[in-house]
Coordinates of C-alpha atoms in Angstrom, one line a residue:
Chain A
M79 CA -135.4 13.2 -100.8
K80 CA -134.3 12.0 -97.3
S81 CA -133.6 14.3 -94.5
P82 CA -130.1 14.1 -93.0
S83 CA -131.5 14.6 -89.5
T84 CA -133.1 11.1 -89.4
H85 CA -132.1 8.8 -86.5
P86 CA -129.6 6.0 -87.0
C87 CA -131.0 2.4 -87.1
L88 CA -127.6 0.7 -87.2
S89 CA -124.2 2.0 -86.4
L90 CA -121.1 0.0 -86.7
S91 CA -117.7 1.1 -85.6
D92 CA -114.5 -0.9 -86.4
L93 CA -116.6 -4.1 -86.6
S94 CA -114.3 -7.1 -87.2
V95 CA -115.1 -10.8 -87.4
Y96 CA -112.3 -13.3 -87.3
R97 CA -112.2 -16.8 -88.5
G98 CA -109.1 -18.1 -86.7
D99 CA -106.4 -15.4 -87.2
C100 CA -107.9 -14.2 -90.5
P101 CA -110.2 -11.2 -90.4
V102 CA -113.3 -12.1 -92.6
V103 CA -114.6 -8.6 -91.8
D104 CA -112.0 -6.0 -91.2
R105 CA -112.7 -2.9 -89.2
V106 CA -115.9 -1.8 -91.0
S107 CA -117.6 1.4 -89.8
T108 CA -120.8 2.8 -91.1
T109 CA -124.2 4.1 -90.0
I110 CA -127.6 3.4 -91.6
H111 CA -130.3 6.0 -91.0
A112 CA -134.1 5.7 -91.1
G113 CA -135.2 6.4 -94.7
E114 CA -132.3 4.7 -96.4
L115 CA -132.2 1.6 -98.6
V116 CA -128.6 0.5 -98.5
G117 CA -127.1 -2.2 -100.7
L118 CA -124.2 -4.3 -99.6
I119 CA -122.2 -5.5 -102.6
G120 CA -119.0 -7.4 -103.2
P121 CA -117.7 -10.6 -104.8
N122 CA -118.2 -14.0 -103.3
G123 CA -116.3 -14.3 -100.1
A124 CA -116.0 -10.6 -99.6
G125 CA -117.7 -10.9 -96.2
K126 CA -121.2 -9.6 -96.8
T127 CA -123.0 -12.3 -94.9
T128 CA -120.4 -12.3 -92.1
L129 CA -120.7 -8.5 -91.7
M130 CA -124.4 -8.7 -91.3
R131 CA -124.3 -11.7 -88.9
G132 CA -121.6 -10.0 -86.9
A133 CA -123.7 -6.8 -86.7
L134 CA -126.6 -8.9 -85.5
G135 CA -124.6 -10.6 -82.8
L136 CA -125.0 -14.0 -84.4
L137 CA -121.2 -14.3 -84.6
P138 CA -118.5 -13.3 -82.1
H139 CA -117.0 -10.0 -83.2
L140 CA -114.7 -7.1 -82.2
G141 CA -115.7 -3.5 -82.3
H142 CA -119.1 -2.0 -81.7
S143 CA -122.5 -2.7 -83.2
S144 CA -125.5 -0.8 -82.0
L145 CA -127.7 -3.9 -82.3
T146 CA -125.5 -6.2 -80.2
A147 CA -125.6 -3.6 -77.4
L148 CA -129.3 -4.5 -77.1
R149 CA -130.7 -7.6 -75.3
A150 CA -132.2 -10.3 -77.4
G151 CA -135.8 -9.2 -76.9
P152 CA -135.5 -5.6 -77.8
R153 CA -133.1 -6.5 -80.6
A154 CA -135.8 -8.7 -82.2
K155 CA -138.0 -5.6 -82.3
A156 CA -135.2 -3.4 -83.6
V157 CA -134.2 -5.5 -86.6
A158 CA -135.7 -8.2 -88.8
W159 CA -133.1 -10.6 -90.3
L160 CA -133.7 -12.6 -93.4
P161 CA -130.9 -15.2 -93.7
Q162 CA -129.6 -16.4 -97.1
N163 CA -130.4 -20.1 -96.6
R164 CA -134.1 -20.3 -97.0
E165 CA -135.0 -22.9 -94.4
I166 CA -138.6 -24.1 -93.8
A167 CA -138.3 -27.2 -91.7
W168 CA -142.0 -28.4 -91.5
P169 CA -144.9 -28.2 -93.9
V170 CA -146.7 -25.4 -91.9
S171 CA -149.1 -23.1 -93.7
V172 CA -147.9 -19.9 -95.2
E173 CA -149.9 -17.9 -92.7
T174 CA -148.4 -19.8 -89.7
L175 CA -144.9 -19.2 -91.1
V176 CA -145.4 -15.5 -91.6
M177 CA -146.9 -15.2 -88.2
L178 CA -143.6 -16.3 -86.7
G179 CA -142.5 -12.7 -87.5
R180 CA -144.8 -11.6 -84.7
V181 CA -143.0 -13.8 -82.1
P182 CA -141.0 -10.9 -80.7
H183 CA -144.2 -8.8 -80.2
L184 CA -146.0 -11.5 -78.2
T185 CA -145.6 -11.9 -74.5
A186 CA -145.1 -15.5 -73.1
G187 CA -148.1 -17.6 -73.9
Q188 CA -150.0 -14.8 -75.7
T189 CA -152.0 -15.8 -78.8
P190 CA -151.8 -13.5 -81.9
Q191 CA -154.0 -10.4 -81.6
P192 CA -156.0 -8.6 -84.4
H193 CA -153.1 -6.2 -85.1
D194 CA -150.7 -9.2 -85.4
R195 CA -153.1 -10.7 -88.0
M196 CA -153.2 -7.3 -89.8
A197 CA -149.4 -7.1 -89.9
V198 CA -149.3 -10.6 -91.4
A199 CA -152.0 -9.8 -94.0
R200 CA -150.1 -6.6 -95.0
A201 CA -146.9 -8.6 -95.4
L202 CA -148.6 -11.2 -97.5
A203 CA -150.1 -8.6 -99.7
A204 CA -146.8 -6.8 -100.1
M205 CA -145.2 -10.0 -101.3
D206 CA -148.0 -10.8 -103.7
L207 CA -149.0 -13.8 -101.6
T208 CA -152.7 -13.1 -100.8
G209 CA -154.6 -16.3 -101.3
F210 CA -151.6 -18.5 -100.3
E211 CA -152.4 -18.4 -96.6
I212 CA -153.5 -22.0 -96.0
R213 CA -151.1 -23.6 -98.5
P214 CA -148.2 -25.6 -96.9
A215 CA -145.1 -23.5 -97.3
T216 CA -142.9 -26.4 -98.3
A217 CA -145.1 -27.2 -101.3
L218 CA -144.4 -23.8 -102.9
S219 CA -141.7 -23.2 -105.5
G220 CA -138.3 -21.9 -104.5
G221 CA -139.1 -18.3 -105.5
E222 CA -142.5 -18.4 -103.8
Q223 CA -140.8 -19.7 -100.6
A224 CA -138.3 -16.8 -100.8
R225 CA -141.3 -14.4 -100.9
V226 CA -143.0 -16.1 -98.0
L227 CA -139.8 -15.8 -95.9
M228 CA -139.5 -12.1 -96.9
A229 CA -143.1 -11.7 -95.8
R230 CA -142.1 -13.2 -92.4
A231 CA -139.4 -10.5 -92.1
L232 CA -141.8 -7.8 -93.1
A233 CA -144.4 -9.0 -90.6
Q234 CA -141.8 -8.5 -87.9
D235 CA -142.4 -4.8 -88.5
C236 CA -139.0 -3.5 -87.3
P237 CA -137.3 -0.1 -87.9
L238 CA -134.5 -2.0 -89.8
I239 CA -134.7 -4.9 -92.2
M240 CA -131.4 -6.8 -92.9
A241 CA -131.8 -9.3 -95.8
D242 CA -129.1 -11.5 -97.3
E243 CA -129.7 -11.9 -101.0
P244 CA -133.5 -11.3 -100.8
V245 CA -134.0 -11.4 -104.5
A246 CA -131.8 -14.3 -105.6
G247 CA -133.9 -16.8 -107.4
L248 CA -136.9 -14.6 -107.9
D249 CA -138.3 -13.8 -111.3
P250 CA -137.7 -10.3 -112.7
R251 CA -141.1 -9.1 -111.8
H252 CA -140.8 -10.1 -108.1
Q253 CA -137.2 -9.0 -107.9
I254 CA -138.3 -5.5 -108.9
A255 CA -141.5 -5.7 -106.8
T256 CA -139.5 -6.7 -103.7
L257 CA -136.9 -4.0 -104.0
S258 CA -139.4 -1.3 -104.8
Y259 CA -141.5 -2.4 -101.8
L260 CA -138.4 -2.1 -99.6
R261 CA -137.8 1.3 -101.1
D262 CA -141.3 2.3 -100.3
L263 CA -140.9 1.1 -96.7
T264 CA -137.8 3.3 -96.3
R265 CA -139.7 6.3 -97.7
Q266 CA -142.1 5.7 -94.8
G267 CA -139.2 6.0 -92.3
K268 CA -137.8 2.5 -92.1
A269 CA -134.3 1.4 -93.1
A270 CA -133.0 -1.6 -95.0
L271 CA -129.7 -3.2 -95.6
V272 CA -129.7 -5.8 -98.3
S273 CA -126.8 -7.7 -99.8
L274 CA -127.2 -8.0 -103.6
H275 CA -125.3 -9.7 -106.4
D276 CA -127.3 -8.1 -109.1
L277 CA -125.4 -4.8 -109.5
G278 CA -128.0 -3.5 -111.9
L279 CA -130.8 -3.8 -109.3
A280 CA -128.4 -2.4 -106.7
A281 CA -127.6 0.7 -108.9
R282 CA -131.3 1.2 -109.7
F283 CA -132.9 0.9 -106.3
C284 CA -130.4 1.6 -103.5
D285 CA -129.8 5.0 -102.1
R286 CA -126.4 4.0 -101.0
L287 CA -124.0 1.1 -101.7
I288 CA -121.4 -0.3 -99.4
L289 CA -118.7 -2.1 -101.4
L290 CA -116.8 -4.9 -99.5
D291 CA -113.6 -6.5 -100.7
H292 CA -111.7 -9.1 -98.6
G293 CA -113.6 -7.9 -95.6
Q294 CA -112.7 -4.3 -96.0
K295 CA -115.0 -1.4 -96.9
K296 CA -113.8 -0.1 -100.3
A297 CA -116.6 2.4 -100.9
D298 CA -119.7 3.7 -99.1
G299 CA -121.8 6.2 -100.9
K300 CA -124.2 6.9 -103.8
P301 CA -124.3 4.1 -106.4
E302 CA -122.4 6.2 -108.9
T303 CA -119.5 6.7 -106.5
A304 CA -119.4 3.0 -105.5
L305 CA -119.7 1.6 -109.0
T306 CA -116.8 3.3 -110.6
E307 CA -114.7 1.8 -113.4
A308 CA -111.7 1.4 -111.0
H309 CA -113.8 -0.4 -108.3
L310 CA -115.4 -2.7 -110.8
R311 CA -112.0 -3.7 -112.2
E312 CA -110.2 -4.1 -108.9
V313 CA -112.9 -5.6 -106.8
F314 CA -115.1 -7.5 -109.2
G315 CA -112.7 -7.9 -112.1
I316 CA -115.2 -6.8 -114.7
T317 CA -116.0 -4.0 -117.0
A318 CA -119.5 -2.5 -117.3
H319 CA -121.6 0.0 -119.2
I320 CA -123.1 2.6 -116.9
T321 CA -125.4 5.4 -117.9
T322 CA -127.7 7.7 -116.1
S323 CA -131.3 7.9 -117.1
D324 CA -134.5 9.4 -115.7
Q325 CA -135.0 5.9 -114.1
G326 CA -131.8 6.3 -112.1
L327 CA -128.4 4.6 -112.8
I328 CA -128.4 1.9 -115.5
F329 CA -125.7 -0.7 -115.0
Q330 CA -124.9 -3.5 -117.4
A331 CA -121.9 -5.8 -116.7
L332 CA -119.9 -6.5 -119.9
E333 CA -116.7 -8.5 -119.7
V334 CA -114.2 -10.1 -117.4
V335 CA -111.0 -8.2 -117.0
T336 CA -108.1 -10.6 -117.7
Chain B
M17 CA -153.3 -31.5 -95.0
S18 CA -156.1 -30.1 -93.0
A19 CA -155.3 -28.9 -89.5
V20 CA -158.1 -30.0 -87.1
S21 CA -159.0 -27.4 -84.5
Q22 CA -156.5 -27.8 -81.6
T23 CA -159.3 -28.0 -79.0
R24 CA -161.1 -30.8 -80.8
L25 CA -157.9 -32.7 -81.4
L26 CA -156.8 -32.6 -77.8
G27 CA -160.4 -33.3 -76.6
G28 CA -160.6 -36.4 -78.9
L29 CA -157.2 -37.6 -77.7
S30 CA -158.2 -37.1 -74.1
L31 CA -161.3 -39.2 -74.6
L32 CA -159.2 -41.9 -76.2
V33 CA -156.9 -41.9 -73.2
I34 CA -159.8 -42.1 -70.8
L35 CA -161.4 -45.0 -72.8
L36 CA -158.1 -47.0 -73.0
C37 CA -157.4 -46.3 -69.3
S38 CA -160.8 -47.7 -68.4
I39 CA -160.2 -50.8 -70.5
S40 CA -156.8 -51.2 -68.9
L41 CA -158.4 -51.1 -65.5
L42 CA -161.1 -53.6 -66.4
I43 CA -158.9 -56.4 -67.8
G44 CA -156.8 -58.9 -65.9
P45 CA -156.5 -62.6 -64.9
A46 CA -158.8 -62.1 -61.9
G47 CA -161.8 -61.6 -64.2
F48 CA -163.9 -59.3 -62.0
S49 CA -167.2 -57.9 -63.4
I50 CA -167.2 -54.3 -64.5
A51 CA -169.5 -53.2 -61.7
D52 CA -167.4 -54.9 -59.0
S53 CA -164.2 -53.5 -60.4
L54 CA -165.5 -49.9 -60.4
T55 CA -166.8 -50.1 -56.9
A56 CA -163.6 -51.7 -55.7
L57 CA -161.5 -49.0 -57.3
F58 CA -163.0 -46.3 -55.1
S59 CA -163.9 -48.3 -51.9
G60 CA -161.6 -48.5 -49.0
T61 CA -162.6 -51.9 -47.6
G62 CA -159.3 -53.6 -48.3
D63 CA -160.8 -56.8 -49.7
A64 CA -159.1 -58.8 -52.5
I65 CA -160.9 -57.0 -55.3
S66 CA -160.1 -53.5 -54.1
L67 CA -156.5 -54.5 -53.4
V68 CA -156.1 -55.8 -57.0
M69 CA -157.8 -52.7 -58.4
Q70 CA -156.0 -50.1 -56.3
E71 CA -152.5 -51.7 -55.9
I72 CA -152.1 -53.6 -59.2
R73 CA -154.3 -52.3 -62.0
L74 CA -154.5 -48.6 -61.1
P75 CA -150.7 -48.0 -60.8
R76 CA -150.2 -50.0 -64.0
A77 CA -152.6 -47.8 -65.9
L78 CA -151.3 -44.6 -64.4
L79 CA -147.7 -45.5 -65.1
A80 CA -148.7 -46.3 -68.7
I81 CA -150.1 -42.8 -69.1
M82 CA -147.1 -41.2 -67.4
V83 CA -144.6 -43.1 -69.6
G84 CA -146.6 -42.4 -72.7
I85 CA -146.8 -38.6 -72.0
S86 CA -143.1 -38.5 -71.3
L87 CA -142.0 -40.4 -74.4
G88 CA -144.5 -38.7 -76.7
L89 CA -143.4 -35.2 -75.5
S90 CA -139.7 -36.1 -75.7
G91 CA -140.0 -37.4 -79.2
A92 CA -142.0 -34.4 -80.4
A93 CA -139.6 -31.9 -78.8
L94 CA -136.5 -33.6 -80.1
Q95 CA -137.9 -33.8 -83.6
G96 CA -138.9 -30.1 -83.4
Y97 CA -135.5 -29.1 -82.1
L98 CA -133.5 -31.1 -84.6
R99 CA -136.0 -30.4 -87.4
N100 CA -135.8 -34.1 -88.3
P101 CA -138.7 -36.5 -88.2
L102 CA -136.4 -39.4 -87.5
A103 CA -135.3 -38.1 -84.1
E104 CA -136.4 -40.1 -81.1
P105 CA -135.9 -39.9 -77.3
G106 CA -133.2 -42.5 -77.2
L107 CA -131.0 -40.3 -79.5
I108 CA -129.3 -38.4 -76.7
G109 CA -128.1 -41.5 -74.9
V110 CA -130.0 -41.0 -71.7
S111 CA -132.3 -44.0 -71.9
S112 CA -129.5 -46.4 -72.7
S113 CA -127.5 -45.0 -69.8
A114 CA -130.5 -45.4 -67.5
A115 CA -130.9 -48.9 -68.6
L116 CA -127.2 -49.6 -67.9
G117 CA -127.6 -48.3 -64.3
A118 CA -130.6 -50.5 -63.8
V119 CA -129.0 -53.6 -65.3
I120 CA -126.0 -53.2 -63.0
T121 CA -128.2 -53.5 -60.0
L122 CA -129.7 -56.7 -61.5
Q123 CA -126.3 -58.2 -62.2
T124 CA -124.9 -57.5 -58.8
G125 CA -128.1 -58.6 -57.1
I126 CA -128.5 -55.4 -55.1
A127 CA -131.8 -54.8 -56.9
A128 CA -133.3 -57.6 -54.9
Q129 CA -132.6 -55.9 -51.5
M130 CA -135.0 -53.0 -52.0
M131 CA -137.5 -52.1 -54.7
I132 CA -136.2 -48.5 -54.9
I133 CA -132.6 -49.5 -55.7
L134 CA -133.2 -50.4 -59.4
P135 CA -135.0 -47.2 -60.4
F136 CA -132.5 -45.1 -58.3
F137 CA -129.6 -46.5 -60.2
G138 CA -131.5 -46.0 -63.5
L139 CA -131.9 -42.3 -62.6
L140 CA -128.2 -42.1 -61.6
G141 CA -127.2 -43.5 -65.0
A142 CA -129.4 -40.9 -66.7
A143 CA -127.8 -38.1 -64.7
I144 CA -124.3 -39.3 -65.6
A145 CA -125.4 -39.3 -69.3
V146 CA -126.5 -35.7 -69.0
V147 CA -123.2 -34.7 -67.4
L148 CA -121.3 -36.5 -70.2
L149 CA -123.5 -34.7 -72.8
L150 CA -122.7 -31.4 -71.3
L151 CA -119.0 -32.1 -71.3
L152 CA -119.0 -33.5 -74.9
A153 CA -121.4 -31.1 -76.6
G154 CA -120.3 -28.1 -74.6
P155 CA -122.5 -25.3 -73.3
R156 CA -122.7 -23.7 -76.7
G157 CA -122.6 -26.8 -78.9
G158 CA -124.8 -27.0 -82.0
S159 CA -127.4 -29.6 -82.7
L160 CA -124.9 -31.8 -84.7
T161 CA -122.5 -32.1 -81.8
L162 CA -125.4 -32.9 -79.5
I163 CA -126.5 -35.8 -81.7
L164 CA -122.9 -37.1 -82.1
A165 CA -122.4 -36.9 -78.3
G166 CA -125.7 -38.7 -77.8
I167 CA -124.7 -41.5 -80.2
A168 CA -121.3 -41.9 -78.6
I169 CA -122.9 -42.1 -75.1
S170 CA -125.5 -44.6 -76.4
A171 CA -122.8 -46.7 -77.9
L172 CA -120.7 -46.7 -74.7
A173 CA -123.7 -47.5 -72.5
G174 CA -124.8 -50.3 -74.9
A175 CA -121.3 -51.8 -74.8
L176 CA -121.2 -51.6 -71.0
T177 CA -124.6 -53.3 -70.8
S178 CA -123.3 -56.1 -73.0
L179 CA -120.3 -56.4 -70.7
V180 CA -122.6 -56.6 -67.7
L181 CA -124.6 -59.4 -69.5
N182 CA -121.3 -61.1 -70.4
L183 CA -120.1 -61.1 -66.8
S184 CA -123.5 -62.1 -65.2
P185 CA -122.9 -64.7 -62.5
N186 CA -125.6 -67.2 -63.6
P187 CA -128.2 -67.8 -66.3
F188 CA -131.0 -66.6 -64.0
A189 CA -129.4 -63.2 -63.7
T190 CA -128.9 -63.1 -67.4
S191 CA -132.5 -63.9 -68.2
E192 CA -133.7 -61.4 -65.5
I193 CA -131.6 -58.7 -67.2
V194 CA -132.8 -59.6 -70.7
F195 CA -136.4 -59.6 -69.6
W196 CA -136.1 -56.3 -67.7
M197 CA -134.6 -54.7 -70.8
L198 CA -137.6 -55.7 -72.9
G199 CA -139.6 -53.2 -70.9
S200 CA -142.8 -54.0 -68.9
L201 CA -145.5 -52.4 -66.8
A202 CA -146.3 -55.6 -64.9
D203 CA -145.9 -55.7 -61.1
R204 CA -145.4 -51.9 -60.8
S205 CA -146.6 -50.2 -57.6
F206 CA -147.4 -46.7 -56.5
A207 CA -143.8 -46.6 -55.2
H208 CA -142.7 -46.6 -58.8
I209 CA -145.1 -43.8 -59.6
W210 CA -143.8 -41.6 -56.7
I211 CA -140.2 -42.2 -57.8
A212 CA -140.8 -41.3 -61.4
L213 CA -143.5 -38.6 -61.2
P214 CA -141.3 -35.7 -59.8
F215 CA -138.8 -36.2 -62.6
M216 CA -141.4 -36.7 -65.3
A217 CA -143.4 -33.6 -64.2
L218 CA -140.3 -31.5 -64.2
G219 CA -139.5 -32.8 -67.7
W220 CA -143.0 -32.1 -68.9
V221 CA -142.8 -28.5 -67.7
L222 CA -139.4 -28.0 -69.2
I223 CA -140.3 -29.4 -72.6
L224 CA -143.6 -27.5 -72.8
S225 CA -141.7 -24.3 -72.1
T226 CA -139.7 -24.7 -75.3
A227 CA -142.9 -24.5 -77.5
R228 CA -142.3 -21.1 -78.9
G229 CA -138.7 -21.6 -79.6
L230 CA -139.4 -24.8 -81.5
D231 CA -141.8 -22.9 -83.7
A232 CA -139.2 -20.2 -84.4
L233 CA -136.7 -23.0 -85.3
I234 CA -138.8 -23.8 -88.4
L235 CA -136.9 -20.9 -89.9
G236 CA -133.5 -22.2 -88.9
E237 CA -131.2 -21.4 -86.1
D238 CA -130.1 -17.9 -87.4
A239 CA -133.6 -16.6 -87.9
A240 CA -134.8 -18.1 -84.6
A241 CA -132.0 -16.3 -82.8
S242 CA -132.9 -13.1 -84.5
L243 CA -136.5 -13.5 -83.3
G244 CA -135.2 -13.2 -79.8
I245 CA -134.9 -17.0 -79.0
N246 CA -131.9 -17.8 -76.8
L247 CA -130.8 -21.0 -78.5
G248 CA -128.3 -21.9 -75.8
V249 CA -130.9 -21.8 -73.1
L250 CA -133.5 -23.6 -75.4
R251 CA -131.0 -26.4 -76.1
W252 CA -130.3 -27.2 -72.5
V253 CA -133.8 -26.8 -71.2
L254 CA -134.8 -29.3 -73.9
V255 CA -132.0 -31.7 -73.1
A256 CA -132.8 -31.5 -69.4
G257 CA -136.5 -32.1 -70.1
V258 CA -136.0 -35.0 -72.4
A259 CA -133.4 -36.5 -70.0
A260 CA -135.8 -36.2 -67.0
C261 CA -138.6 -37.8 -69.0
T262 CA -136.7 -40.7 -70.6
G263 CA -134.5 -41.3 -67.6
A264 CA -137.4 -41.6 -65.3
A265 CA -139.4 -43.7 -67.8
T266 CA -136.6 -46.1 -68.5
S267 CA -135.8 -46.4 -64.7
V268 CA -139.3 -47.6 -63.9
V269 CA -140.4 -49.6 -66.9
G270 CA -137.3 -50.4 -69.0
A271 CA -136.6 -49.4 -72.5
I272 CA -139.8 -48.7 -74.6
G273 CA -139.0 -47.8 -78.2
F274 CA -141.1 -46.4 -81.0
V275 CA -143.5 -44.3 -78.9
G276 CA -141.4 -41.1 -79.3
L277 CA -140.7 -41.8 -82.9
V278 CA -144.2 -42.8 -84.2
V279 CA -146.6 -40.7 -82.2
P280 CA -145.3 -37.3 -83.3
H281 CA -145.2 -38.6 -86.9
I282 CA -148.8 -39.7 -86.9
L283 CA -150.1 -36.6 -85.3
R284 CA -148.1 -34.0 -87.2
P285 CA -150.6 -33.6 -90.1
F286 CA -153.4 -33.0 -87.6
V287 CA -151.7 -29.9 -86.0
G288 CA -150.7 -28.3 -89.3
A289 CA -147.1 -29.5 -88.6
R290 CA -146.6 -26.8 -85.9
P291 CA -144.0 -28.0 -83.4
S292 CA -145.7 -26.1 -80.5
R293 CA -149.1 -27.7 -81.1
L294 CA -147.5 -31.1 -81.6
L295 CA -146.3 -31.2 -78.0
P296 CA -149.6 -31.5 -76.1
A297 CA -151.0 -33.7 -78.9
S298 CA -148.0 -36.1 -78.8
A299 CA -148.2 -36.3 -75.0
L300 CA -151.8 -37.5 -75.1
G301 CA -151.1 -39.7 -78.2
G302 CA -148.1 -41.3 -76.4
A303 CA -150.3 -42.1 -73.4
A304 CA -152.9 -43.7 -75.6
L305 CA -150.4 -45.8 -77.5
V306 CA -148.6 -47.1 -74.4
L307 CA -152.0 -47.9 -72.8
A308 CA -153.1 -49.7 -76.0
A309 CA -149.9 -51.7 -76.3
D310 CA -150.1 -52.7 -72.6
I311 CA -153.6 -53.8 -73.1
A312 CA -152.6 -55.8 -76.2
A313 CA -149.7 -57.4 -74.3
R314 CA -152.1 -58.7 -71.7
L315 CA -154.9 -59.8 -74.1
I316 CA -152.8 -61.5 -76.8
L317 CA -150.9 -64.0 -74.6
P318 CA -152.3 -63.6 -71.1
D319 CA -150.3 -66.6 -69.6
R320 CA -146.9 -65.8 -71.2
D321 CA -146.1 -62.3 -69.7
L322 CA -145.6 -60.7 -73.1
K323 CA -143.3 -57.7 -72.6
L324 CA -144.6 -54.2 -73.4
G325 CA -141.4 -53.2 -75.3
V326 CA -141.8 -56.2 -77.6
V327 CA -145.5 -55.4 -78.4
M328 CA -144.6 -51.8 -78.9
A329 CA -141.9 -52.7 -81.4
I330 CA -144.3 -55.1 -83.2
I331 CA -147.0 -52.4 -83.4
G332 CA -144.5 -49.5 -84.0
A333 CA -142.4 -50.9 -86.8
P334 CA -145.2 -51.5 -89.3
I335 CA -146.7 -48.1 -88.5
F336 CA -143.3 -46.6 -89.1
L337 CA -143.0 -48.5 -92.4
H338 CA -146.4 -47.2 -93.5
L339 CA -145.3 -43.6 -92.6
I340 CA -142.2 -44.0 -94.7
Y341 CA -144.2 -45.3 -97.6
R342 CA -146.6 -42.3 -97.2
T343 CA -143.8 -39.8 -97.0
R344 CA -142.2 -41.3 -100.1
R345 CA -145.4 -41.0 -102.0
A346 CA -145.8 -37.3 -100.9
E347 CA -142.3 -36.6 -102.2
L348 CA -143.1 -37.7 -105.7

């Protein structure tokens, strides 16, 4: 399916992020290669967002991240980041907003070129937003805004996409569509790291899952090795029904462990 | 919310500024004819008409344009940076500090010695405010600490201005201070322009250079940083630009409110709400509004020396109320 010789898009070694004296992310090492869709899972407060922001250089951190070794300009061409808080400050048009993804590719004062417009059109089509171009982004529903912001990250056209809860608040159709589009992108040679709370979607779509608990990496591997009964009980405090089908791993959470 | 083509919008606003500038040049107590005024403006004969046109009316109109550009740009930039339509240039405390510096020269009487002293102390006050901002908000401070530091500096400068008024030696000094603080373009000369222009021009360049960063900030600070925008640099370029603009404006004409608040608000729908496009539009819109208010100040009560700041507040407040009403309806 994916060749092991593909180049790394992100490598972390002993990445730690401290809040005061307390490590929110504790010596996490991993490598994400081109061609991989990697899910970042863990309960609330496990450090998923902090890990990604630390890896991006948005937070002071210890240890090494291949992205923070880059200067801001090249970094913006190496990784597209979709934060969890879906902020759209002004009622700009959908097209204007998605075009912001092209900012790293434009030199100072340059106006968007035909290939920038093509990248925007492609991203809008991928997120099922064709025809929304001139609508004010703030007038859309929450789920539609989430797709517009995802389209902005796609328009950035980077080897790696990091997205914090990209499918939270989307309807089932667009949850599946978003993740399968990301999977298609990784099949074309890009890589993606997405944090997910829906373990069913994570099991079904991701090539690999990284399980975080209290800032530490508890598991890093294929969904069936990360989503074991022991991990679910210890980290999430739940039991689940897991089966394998020709559609991949099927996961259904059942009960809280008391 | 249809975005007009940017060229047409800027062209229209430029025409408006030229029209208002011409009206500003043609009105005054001397009551010259239009033909006489225009010939006098460009002639070098040194007779009474050309002196009035070249030394009184021309600097007045040019200063109105410069102040309008500075306040319009500052307001649009601060609103874009803070992502808040209620931000205005006075927010970072520079204009009240500049006013304090100017007021001290009036209270002590040193302003009367040389024309340059009052604007110089105004600029000094603005510079002290920027240093205080840097110390309080820190080199890496976020937008919230910047606002809080600005409010604190404004409050302190306001309190000290009250103290200066309180301690003023005689009623004449008090009324001079109060009238100066109302803001006016009357009796300004080219000397005022040459003092203010370098700072304002620097401020314009700095503010215009933040355009792309302000656009990226639509997505929030995290996403903007990931798009390659250096937020620390952006923040201080913006503060320096706004400080240079408002400090210089306050030093030469006093405190003029509402321009930086109302103009970006009016023009935002015409630029598709894009902060980068709002900058040049607000600059021209600010120039037009200050010119219009100064014309109104001279036409409404020609004998009473109506102050520009007062007229601006009387024009600006109802516009602002209307905008609030419109925003409320849009939210329903």
